[in-house]
Amino acid sequence: MHDAPLKNYIDGQWVEAEAAGLLPVENPGTGAVLGQVPLSSAEEAGRAVVAAGAAFPAWSRTPAARRVEPLFRLLERLRADEEALARIITEENGKSLPDARAEVKRLIENCEVACALPVLGQGDTLVGAAEGIDGAVLRLPLGVFTLAAPFNFPGMVPFWFFPYAVAAGNTYVAKPSEQTPLTMQRITSHLDQAGLPRGVFNLVHGDRRVVEAFIAHPLPKGLSLVGSSRTCRAVAEQCARVHKRCQAMGGAKNHLVVLPDARVDEAVRNMISSCFGCAGQRCMAASAIVAVGAATYAAVCEQLVQACRKVRVANPLDPAVAREAMVMGPVISAKAKAFIHTMIETGLREGARLAVDGRGVVVPGGERGHYVGPTVFTEVRPGSALHRTEIFGPVVVVLRAESFDEAVRILNCHEYGNGASIYTQSGYWARRFKLEVECGMIGINVGIPAPVAYLPFGGMKGSQFSDIKAQGRAVLDFFTEAKVVTERYWPEAE
Ligand code: NAD
């Protein structure tokens, strides 16, 4: 453990935080304290915003090709540090090492895409918008942008935003999750060496007070926040009141629909990693399965229950399991575990059948960790609290529908609309599913339909409180103003 609290990174310097208090950063698998995170004050957040504001004029005038040079250098450093970064993610978040490595790969991929800004950031021109008049779209940076990240992807989520913002000529202040701040701390030390001018990227640790300070401060032009829908709704309302851009990506209850013609054995194998990888704490984790027809429902329930019994729950850094792809680690905190237990009791009260009970799982050496084993409820009523609520843990509910249309209705009546997948061998049903289901990310025989960095990432309905999604070319719309110039020149007088 490091005794000294983490430092903030403001105006190119590591500085001791002016903080209202400290929180321990815990390894959720062992309970070991890994460090102390400062809960920075609003004034401290303001200093970072002012530093970013001062850096903006020169940075925004820097040629695009020169702005991405530090990102290329960052890429080299990240690639050289992949394994250490994955280990930090596993230590502070509890996901398995293969999952952590996959997260590092995806954040690197986003940085690579942002390096293409000189191409991606080009505007459009319409020669001949009217008689002798041309129209041109200038994609211009706006100023300071801010970020609040969630605990579950401490490295990847910041990379959905900041490399694009900075490449586009904006300056940035990021706040990691107070539960998992160590990954971005290390990445910021690479940014410090990558040659960004001071003030272009800043890191401030803390909790909601920092986010509220970002919104209240007059300088920032916008906020990207990824977190629970409750948090998203609160910040989206605050940003609207002060006329700031806001991208807020919220909670989920991702459904997997199994049709009678599906390969149930393959589907169940696929479901296990979708439902229980990262202990069910991925925003794209499946947590509701809808089986169509009595025979499909019976087959899915039986095979899923059997497959759950083979899932290994362990401390992901235990050398005995470090090489296994499907190891389920802890959930993030004692509070998260208590909530999951409450929801299991709610399910029982509602009359659902607890087919696999993950409570009371014992992990040798993990007595102070926060483990919950795979948990499966069957005979779940659509619209019950168990079905409605984002549990964000390894709890799966299985529902039965009598037809494709009923399955689609169950999904479309749900508050959330992040991801959804269908298992079928039929192109007809697959096509109808992708067109009719109100979710932002659709899978066909794919359990985790998370888009690669070249494509937009984001949901619909109660999972997304903004029009513009994360990553890829799409996110540049958030970080630039599309100023349109309409111009004409009269002929020279003869
Ligand atoms: P959270 O909402 O508790 O916190 C997210 C961030 O917001 C943190 O940085 C936190 O400090 C800050 N915050 C919390 N409350 C706030 C408030 N009232 N005002 C301003 N800021 C506040 O979320 P979490 O528990 O860290 O992350 C898990 C949640 O994130 C889940 O709901 C998950 O579905 C969601 N998530 C969504 C996506 C997506 O793509 N839609 C991706 C990852 C995670």
CSV table of N, CA and C in Angstrom, one decimal, residues 263-393:
chain,number,residue,atom,x,y,z
A,263,ARG,N,-29.0,-22.6,-31.6
A,263,ARG,CA,-28.1,-23.6,-31.1
A,263,ARG,C,-28.0,-23.4,-29.6
A,264,VAL,N,-28.8,-24.0,-28.8
A,264,VAL,CA,-28.9,-23.7,-27.3
A,264,VAL,C,-27.6,-24.0,-26.6
A,265,ASP,N,-26.9,-25.1,-27.1
A,265,ASP,CA,-25.6,-25.4,-26.4
A,265,ASP,C,-24.6,-24.2,-26.6
A,266,GLU,N,-24.5,-23.8,-27.9
A,266,GLU,CA,-23.6,-22.6,-28.1
A,266,GLU,C,-24.1,-21.4,-27.4
A,267,ALA,N,-25.4,-21.1,-27.4
A,267,ALA,CA,-25.9,-19.9,-26.8
A,267,ALA,C,-25.6,-19.9,-25.3
A,268,VAL,N,-25.8,-21.0,-24.6
A,268,VAL,CA,-25.6,-21.1,-23.2
A,268,VAL,C,-24.1,-20.9,-22.9
A,269,ARG,N,-23.2,-21.5,-23.7
A,269,ARG,CA,-21.7,-21.3,-23.5
A,269,ARG,C,-21.4,-19.8,-23.6
A,270,ASN,N,-22.0,-19.1,-24.6
A,270,ASN,CA,-21.9,-17.7,-24.8
A,270,ASN,C,-22.4,-16.9,-23.7
A,271,MET,N,-23.6,-17.3,-23.2
A,271,MET,CA,-24.2,-16.6,-22.1
A,271,MET,C,-23.4,-16.5,-20.8
A,272,ILE,N,-22.7,-17.6,-20.6
A,272,ILE,CA,-21.9,-17.7,-19.3
A,272,ILE,C,-20.9,-16.5,-19.2
A,273,SER,N,-20.2,-16.3,-20.3
A,273,SER,CA,-19.2,-15.2,-20.2
A,273,SER,C,-19.9,-13.8,-20.3
A,274,SER,N,-21.0,-13.8,-21.0
A,274,SER,CA,-21.8,-12.5,-21.0
A,274,SER,C,-22.4,-12.1,-19.7
A,275,CYS,N,-22.9,-13.1,-19.0
A,275,CYS,CA,-23.6,-12.9,-17.7
A,275,CYS,C,-22.7,-12.8,-16.5
A,276,PHE,N,-21.6,-13.6,-16.5
A,276,PHE,CA,-20.8,-13.7,-15.3
A,276,PHE,C,-19.4,-13.1,-15.5
A,277,GLY,N,-18.9,-12.8,-16.7
A,277,GLY,CA,-17.7,-12.1,-16.8
A,277,GLY,C,-17.7,-10.8,-16.1
A,278,CYS,N,-16.6,-10.4,-15.5
A,278,CYS,CA,-16.5,-9.2,-14.7
A,278,CYS,C,-17.6,-9.2,-13.6
A,279,ALA,N,-18.0,-10.4,-13.1
A,279,ALA,CA,-19.0,-10.5,-12.1
A,279,ALA,C,-20.3,-9.8,-12.4
A,280,GLY,N,-20.6,-9.8,-13.7
A,280,GLY,CA,-21.9,-9.1,-14.1
A,280,GLY,C,-21.8,-7.6,-14.1
A,281,GLN,N,-20.6,-7.1,-14.0
A,281,GLN,CA,-20.5,-5.6,-13.8
A,281,GLN,C,-20.0,-4.9,-15.1
A,282,ARG,N,-20.3,-5.5,-16.2
A,282,ARG,CA,-20.1,-4.8,-17.5
A,282,ARG,C,-21.4,-4.1,-17.8
A,283,CYS,N,-21.2,-2.9,-18.5
A,283,CYS,CA,-22.4,-2.2,-18.9
A,283,CYS,C,-23.1,-3.0,-20.0
A,284,MET,N,-22.4,-3.9,-20.7
A,284,MET,CA,-23.0,-4.8,-21.7
A,284,MET,C,-23.2,-6.2,-21.2
A,285,ALA,N,-23.1,-6.4,-19.9
A,285,ALA,CA,-23.4,-7.8,-19.4
A,285,ALA,C,-24.8,-8.1,-19.6
A,286,ALA,N,-25.1,-9.4,-20.0
A,286,ALA,CA,-26.5,-9.8,-20.1
A,286,ALA,C,-27.0,-10.2,-18.7
A,287,SER,N,-28.2,-9.7,-18.4
A,287,SER,CA,-28.7,-10.0,-17.1
A,287,SER,C,-30.2,-10.5,-17.1
A,288,ALA,N,-30.7,-10.6,-18.4
A,288,ALA,CA,-32.1,-11.1,-18.5
A,288,ALA,C,-32.1,-12.0,-19.8
A,289,ILE,N,-32.6,-13.2,-19.6
A,289,ILE,CA,-32.7,-14.1,-20.8
A,289,ILE,C,-34.2,-14.4,-21.1
A,290,VAL,N,-34.6,-14.2,-22.3
A,290,VAL,CA,-36.0,-14.5,-22.7
A,290,VAL,C,-36.0,-15.7,-23.6
A,291,ALA,N,-36.5,-16.8,-23.2
A,291,ALA,CA,-36.6,-18.0,-24.0
A,291,ALA,C,-38.0,-18.1,-24.7
A,292,VAL,N,-38.0,-18.3,-26.0
A,292,VAL,CA,-39.3,-18.3,-26.7
A,292,VAL,C,-39.8,-19.8,-26.8
A,293,GLY,N,-41.0,-20.0,-26.2
A,293,GLY,CA,-41.6,-21.4,-26.3
A,293,GLY,C,-41.2,-22.2,-25.1
A,294,ALA,N,-42.0,-23.2,-24.8
A,294,ALA,CA,-41.8,-24.0,-23.6
A,294,ALA,C,-40.6,-24.9,-23.7
A,295,ALA,N,-40.3,-25.5,-24.9
A,295,ALA,CA,-39.2,-26.4,-25.0
A,295,ALA,C,-37.9,-25.6,-24.9
A,296,THR,N,-37.8,-24.4,-25.5
A,296,THR,CA,-36.6,-23.6,-25.5
A,296,THR,C,-36.4,-23.2,-24.0
A,297,TYR,N,-37.4,-22.7,-23.4
A,297,TYR,CA,-37.3,-22.3,-22.0
A,297,TYR,C,-36.7,-23.4,-21.1
A,298,ALA,N,-37.3,-24.6,-21.3
A,298,ALA,CA,-36.8,-25.7,-20.4
A,298,ALA,C,-35.4,-26.1,-20.7
A,299,ALA,N,-35.0,-26.0,-22.0
A,299,ALA,CA,-33.6,-26.4,-22.4
A,299,ALA,C,-32.6,-25.3,-21.9
A,300,VAL,N,-33.0,-24.0,-22.0
A,300,VAL,CA,-32.1,-23.0,-21.5
A,300,VAL,C,-32.0,-23.1,-20.0
A,301,CYS,N,-33.1,-23.2,-19.3
A,301,CYS,CA,-33.0,-23.3,-17.8
A,301,CYS,C,-32.1,-24.4,-17.4
A,302,GLU,N,-32.3,-25.6,-18.0
A,302,GLU,CA,-31.5,-26.7,-17.5
A,302,GLU,C,-30.0,-26.6,-17.8
A,303,GLN,N,-29.7,-26.1,-19.1
A,303,GLN,CA,-28.3,-26.0,-19.5
A,303,GLN,C,-27.6,-24.9,-18.8
A,304,LEU,N,-28.3,-23.8,-18.5
A,304,LEU,CA,-27.7,-22.7,-17.9
A,304,LEU,C,-27.4,-23.0,-16.4
A,305,VAL,N,-28.3,-23.7,-15.7
A,305,VAL,CA,-28.0,-24.1,-14.3
A,305,VAL,C,-26.8,-25.0,-14.3
A,306,GLN,N,-26.7,-25.9,-15.2
A,306,GLN,CA,-25.6,-26.8,-15.2
A,306,GLN,C,-24.3,-26.1,-15.5
A,307,ALA,N,-24.3,-25.2,-16.4
A,307,ALA,CA,-23.1,-24.4,-16.8
A,307,ALA,C,-22.6,-23.5,-15.7
A,308,CYS,N,-23.6,-23.0,-14.9
A,308,CYS,CA,-23.2,-22.1,-13.8
A,308,CYS,C,-22.4,-22.9,-12.7
A,309,ARG,N,-22.7,-24.1,-12.6
A,309,ARG,CA,-22.0,-24.9,-11.5
A,309,ARG,C,-20.5,-25.0,-11.9
A,310,LYS,N,-20.2,-24.8,-13.2
A,310,LYS,CA,-18.7,-25.0,-13.6
A,310,LYS,C,-18.0,-23.6,-13.5
A,311,VAL,N,-18.7,-22.5,-13.2
A,311,VAL,CA,-18.0,-21.2,-13.2
A,311,VAL,C,-17.1,-21.2,-11.9
A,312,ARG,N,-15.9,-20.8,-12.1
A,312,ARG,CA,-15.0,-20.7,-11.0
A,312,ARG,C,-15.0,-19.3,-10.4
A,313,VAL,N,-15.3,-19.3,-9.1
A,313,VAL,CA,-15.3,-18.0,-8.4
A,313,VAL,C,-14.0,-17.9,-7.6
A,314,ALA,N,-13.2,-16.9,-7.8
A,314,ALA,CA,-11.9,-16.9,-7.2
A,314,ALA,C,-11.3,-15.5,-7.2
A,315,ASN,N,-10.3,-15.3,-6.4
A,315,ASN,CA,-9.5,-14.1,-6.4
A,315,ASN,C,-8.7,-14.1,-7.8
A,316,PRO,N,-9.0,-13.2,-8.7
A,316,PRO,CA,-8.4,-13.3,-10.0
A,316,PRO,C,-6.9,-13.2,-10.0
A,317,LEU,N,-6.3,-12.8,-8.9
A,317,LEU,CA,-4.8,-12.7,-8.9
A,317,LEU,C,-4.2,-14.0,-8.2
A,318,ASP,N,-5.1,-14.9,-7.8
A,318,ASP,CA,-4.6,-16.2,-7.3
A,318,ASP,C,-3.8,-16.9,-8.4
A,319,PRO,N,-2.5,-17.2,-8.3
A,319,PRO,CA,-1.8,-17.8,-9.4
A,319,PRO,C,-2.4,-19.1,-9.9
A,320,ALA,N,-3.2,-19.8,-9.1
A,320,ALA,CA,-3.8,-21.0,-9.6
A,320,ALA,C,-4.9,-20.8,-10.7
A,321,VAL,N,-5.4,-19.5,-10.8
A,321,VAL,CA,-6.5,-19.3,-11.8
A,321,VAL,C,-6.1,-18.2,-12.8
A,322,ALA,N,-4.9,-17.6,-12.6
A,322,ALA,CA,-4.5,-16.4,-13.4
A,322,ALA,C,-4.6,-16.7,-14.9
A,323,ARG,N,-4.4,-17.9,-15.3
A,323,ARG,CA,-4.4,-18.2,-16.8
A,323,ARG,C,-5.8,-18.6,-17.3
A,324,GLU,N,-6.8,-18.8,-16.4
A,324,GLU,CA,-8.1,-19.2,-16.8
A,324,GLU,C,-8.9,-18.1,-17.4
A,325,ALA,N,-9.6,-18.3,-18.5
A,325,ALA,CA,-10.3,-17.2,-19.2
A,325,ALA,C,-11.5,-16.8,-18.4
A,326,MET,N,-12.3,-17.9,-17.9
A,326,MET,CA,-13.5,-17.6,-17.3
A,326,MET,C,-13.4,-17.8,-15.8
A,327,VAL,N,-12.8,-16.8,-15.1
A,327,VAL,CA,-12.8,-16.7,-13.7
A,327,VAL,C,-13.7,-15.6,-13.2
A,328,MET,N,-14.5,-15.9,-12.3
A,328,MET,CA,-15.4,-14.8,-11.8
A,328,MET,C,-14.8,-14.2,-10.5
A,329,GLY,N,-14.4,-13.0,-10.5
A,329,GLY,CA,-13.9,-12.3,-9.3
A,329,GLY,C,-15.0,-11.7,-8.5
A,330,PRO,N,-14.6,-10.8,-7.6
A,330,PRO,CA,-15.5,-10.2,-6.6
A,330,PRO,C,-16.4,-9.1,-7.3
A,331,VAL,N,-17.4,-8.7,-6.6
A,331,VAL,CA,-18.0,-7.4,-7.0
A,331,VAL,C,-17.3,-6.3,-6.3
A,332,ILE,N,-17.6,-5.1,-6.7
A,332,ILE,CA,-16.7,-4.0,-6.3
A,332,ILE,C,-16.6,-3.6,-4.9
A,333,SER,N,-17.7,-3.8,-4.1
A,333,SER,CA,-17.6,-3.3,-2.7
A,333,SER,C,-18.6,-4.1,-1.8
A,334,ALA,N,-18.4,-3.9,-0.5
A,334,ALA,CA,-19.4,-4.5,0.4
A,334,ALA,C,-20.8,-4.0,0.2
A,335,LYS,N,-20.9,-2.7,-0.2
A,335,LYS,CA,-22.2,-2.1,-0.5
A,335,LYS,C,-22.8,-2.8,-1.7
A,336,ALA,N,-22.1,-3.0,-2.7
A,336,ALA,CA,-22.6,-3.6,-3.9
A,336,ALA,C,-23.1,-5.0,-3.6
A,337,LYS,N,-22.3,-5.7,-2.8
A,337,LYS,CA,-22.7,-7.1,-2.4
A,337,LYS,C,-24.0,-7.1,-1.6
A,338,ALA,N,-24.1,-6.2,-0.7
A,338,ALA,CA,-25.3,-6.1,0.1
A,338,ALA,C,-26.5,-5.8,-0.8
A,339,PHE,N,-26.4,-4.9,-1.8
A,339,PHE,CA,-27.5,-4.6,-2.7
A,339,PHE,C,-27.9,-5.8,-3.4
A,340,ILE,N,-26.9,-6.6,-3.9
A,340,ILE,CA,-27.2,-7.8,-4.7
A,340,ILE,C,-28.0,-8.8,-3.8
A,341,HIS,N,-27.6,-8.9,-2.5
A,341,HIS,CA,-28.3,-9.8,-1.6
A,341,HIS,C,-29.7,-9.3,-1.4
A,342,THR,N,-29.9,-8.0,-1.3
A,342,THR,CA,-31.2,-7.5,-1.1
A,342,THR,C,-32.1,-7.8,-2.3
A,343,MET,N,-31.5,-7.7,-3.5
A,343,MET,CA,-32.3,-8.0,-4.7
A,343,MET,C,-32.6,-9.5,-4.8
A,344,ILE,N,-31.8,-10.4,-4.3
A,344,ILE,CA,-32.1,-11.8,-4.3
A,344,ILE,C,-33.3,-12.0,-3.4
A,345,GLU,N,-33.3,-11.3,-2.3
A,345,GLU,CA,-34.4,-11.5,-1.4
A,345,GLU,C,-35.7,-10.9,-2.0
A,346,THR,N,-35.6,-9.8,-2.7
A,346,THR,CA,-36.7,-9.3,-3.4
A,346,THR,C,-37.3,-10.3,-4.4
A,347,GLY,N,-36.4,-10.9,-5.2
A,347,GLY,CA,-36.8,-11.9,-6.1
A,347,GLY,C,-37.6,-13.1,-5.5
A,348,LEU,N,-37.1,-13.5,-4.3
A,348,LEU,CA,-37.8,-14.6,-3.6
A,348,LEU,C,-39.2,-14.1,-3.1
A,349,ARG,N,-39.2,-12.9,-2.6
A,349,ARG,CA,-40.5,-12.4,-2.2
A,349,ARG,C,-41.5,-12.3,-3.3
A,350,GLU,N,-41.0,-12.0,-4.5
A,350,GLU,CA,-41.9,-11.8,-5.7
A,350,GLU,C,-42.3,-13.2,-6.3
A,351,GLY,N,-41.8,-14.2,-5.7
A,351,GLY,CA,-42.2,-15.6,-6.2
A,351,GLY,C,-41.4,-16.2,-7.3
A,352,ALA,N,-40.3,-15.6,-7.7
A,352,ALA,CA,-39.4,-16.2,-8.7
A,352,ALA,C,-38.7,-17.4,-8.1
A,353,ARG,N,-38.2,-18.3,-8.9
A,353,ARG,CA,-37.6,-19.5,-8.4
A,353,ARG,C,-36.1,-19.3,-8.5
A,354,LEU,N,-35.4,-19.4,-7.3
A,354,LEU,CA,-34.0,-19.3,-7.2
A,354,LEU,C,-33.3,-20.6,-7.6
A,355,ALA,N,-33.0,-20.7,-8.9
A,355,ALA,CA,-32.4,-22.0,-9.4
A,355,ALA,C,-31.0,-22.2,-9.0
A,356,VAL,N,-30.2,-21.1,-9.0
A,356,VAL,CA,-28.8,-21.1,-8.5
A,356,VAL,C,-28.6,-20.0,-7.6
A,357,ASP,N,-28.2,-20.3,-6.4
A,357,ASP,CA,-28.0,-19.2,-5.3
A,357,ASP,C,-26.5,-19.0,-5.1
A,358,GLY,N,-26.1,-17.7,-5.4
A,358,GLY,CA,-24.7,-17.4,-5.3
A,358,GLY,C,-24.3,-16.9,-4.0
A,359,ARG,N,-25.2,-16.8,-3.1
A,359,ARG,CA,-24.9,-16.3,-1.7
A,359,ARG,C,-24.1,-17.3,-1.0
A,360,GLY,N,-23.2,-16.9,-0.1
A,360,GLY,CA,-22.5,-17.8,0.7
A,360,GLY,C,-21.4,-18.5,0.0
A,361,VAL,N,-21.0,-18.0,-1.2
A,361,VAL,CA,-19.9,-18.7,-1.9
A,361,VAL,C,-18.6,-18.4,-1.0
A,362,VAL,N,-17.8,-19.5,-1.0
A,362,VAL,CA,-16.5,-19.4,-0.1
A,362,VAL,C,-15.3,-19.4,-1.1
A,363,VAL,N,-14.5,-18.3,-0.9
A,363,VAL,CA,-13.3,-18.2,-1.7
A,363,VAL,C,-12.1,-18.3,-0.8
A,364,PRO,N,-11.3,-19.4,-0.8
A,364,PRO,CA,-10.2,-19.5,0.1
A,364,PRO,C,-9.2,-18.3,-0.1
A,365,GLY,N,-8.9,-17.6,1.0
A,365,GLY,CA,-8.1,-16.4,1.0
A,365,GLY,C,-8.8,-15.2,0.7
A,366,GLY,N,-10.1,-15.3,0.4
A,366,GLY,CA,-10.9,-14.1,0.0
A,366,GLY,C,-11.9,-13.8,1.1
A,367,GLU,N,-11.7,-14.1,2.3
A,367,GLU,CA,-12.7,-13.9,3.4
A,367,GLU,C,-13.1,-12.5,3.5
A,368,ARG,N,-12.1,-11.5,3.2
A,368,ARG,CA,-12.5,-10.1,3.3
A,368,ARG,C,-12.9,-9.5,1.9
A,369,GLY,N,-13.0,-10.4,0.9
A,369,GLY,CA,-13.4,-9.9,-0.4
A,369,GLY,C,-14.9,-9.9,-0.5
A,370,HIS,N,-15.4,-9.4,-1.7
A,370,HIS,CA,-16.9,-9.3,-1.8
A,370,HIS,C,-17.4,-10.2,-2.9
A,371,TYR,N,-17.4,-11.5,-2.6
A,371,TYR,CA,-17.8,-12.4,-3.6
A,371,TYR,C,-19.3,-12.8,-3.6
A,372,VAL,N,-19.8,-13.0,-4.8
A,372,VAL,CA,-21.2,-13.5,-5.0
A,372,VAL,C,-21.0,-14.5,-6.1
A,373,GLY,N,-21.5,-15.7,-5.9
A,373,GLY,CA,-21.4,-16.7,-7.0
A,373,GLY,C,-22.5,-16.5,-8.1
A,374,PRO,N,-22.4,-17.2,-9.2
A,374,PRO,CA,-23.5,-17.1,-10.2
A,374,PRO,C,-24.8,-17.4,-9.6
A,375,THR,N,-25.8,-16.5,-10.0
A,375,THR,CA,-27.1,-16.7,-9.4
A,375,THR,C,-28.1,-16.6,-10.5
A,376,VAL,N,-29.1,-17.6,-10.5
A,376,VAL,CA,-30.0,-17.6,-11.6
A,376,VAL,C,-31.4,-17.7,-11.0
A,377,PHE,N,-32.3,-16.8,-11.5
A,377,PHE,CA,-33.7,-16.9,-11.1
A,377,PHE,C,-34.5,-17.4,-12.4
A,378,THR,N,-35.4,-18.3,-12.2
A,378,THR,CA,-36.3,-18.7,-13.3
A,378,THR,C,-37.7,-18.3,-12.9
A,379,GLU,N,-38.6,-18.6,-13.8
A,379,GLU,CA,-40.1,-18.2,-13.6
A,379,GLU,C,-40.2,-16.8,-13.1
A,380,VAL,N,-39.5,-15.9,-13.8
A,380,VAL,CA,-39.5,-14.5,-13.5
A,380,VAL,C,-40.6,-13.8,-14.3
A,381,ARG,N,-41.3,-12.9,-13.6
A,381,ARG,CA,-42.4,-12.2,-14.2
A,381,ARG,C,-41.9,-10.9,-14.9
A,382,PRO,N,-42.2,-10.7,-16.2
A,382,PRO,CA,-41.8,-9.5,-16.8
A,382,PRO,C,-42.4,-8.3,-16.0
A,383,GLY,N,-41.5,-7.3,-15.8
A,383,GLY,CA,-42.0,-6.1,-15.1
A,383,GLY,C,-41.9,-6.2,-13.6
A,384,SER,N,-41.5,-7.3,-13.1
A,384,SER,CA,-41.3,-7.4,-11.6
A,384,SER,C,-40.0,-6.6,-11.3
A,385,ALA,N,-39.9,-6.3,-10.0
A,385,ALA,CA,-38.7,-5.5,-9.6
A,385,ALA,C,-37.4,-6.3,-10.0
A,386,LEU,N,-37.4,-7.6,-9.8
A,386,LEU,CA,-36.2,-8.4,-10.2
A,386,LEU,C,-35.9,-8.2,-11.7
A,387,HIS,N,-36.9,-8.1,-12.5
A,387,HIS,CA,-36.7,-7.9,-13.9
A,387,HIS,C,-36.4,-6.4,-14.3
A,388,ARG,N,-37.0,-5.5,-13.6
A,388,ARG,CA,-36.8,-4.1,-13.9
A,388,ARG,C,-35.5,-3.5,-13.5
A,389,THR,N,-35.0,-4.0,-12.3
A,389,THR,CA,-33.9,-3.3,-11.7
A,389,THR,C,-32.5,-3.7,-12.2
A,390,GLU,N,-31.6,-2.7,-12.4
A,390,GLU,CA,-30.2,-3.0,-12.8
A,390,GLU,C,-29.6,-3.5,-11.5
A,391,ILE,N,-29.2,-4.8,-11.4
A,391,ILE,CA,-28.6,-5.3,-10.2
A,391,ILE,C,-27.1,-5.1,-10.2
A,392,PHE,N,-26.5,-5.1,-11.4
A,392,PHE,CA,-25.0,-4.9,-11.6
A,392,PHE,C,-24.2,-5.9,-10.8
A,393,GLY,N,-24.5,-7.2,-10.9
A,393,GLY,CA,-23.8,-8.3,-10.3
A,393,GLY,C,-24.1,-9.5,-11.0
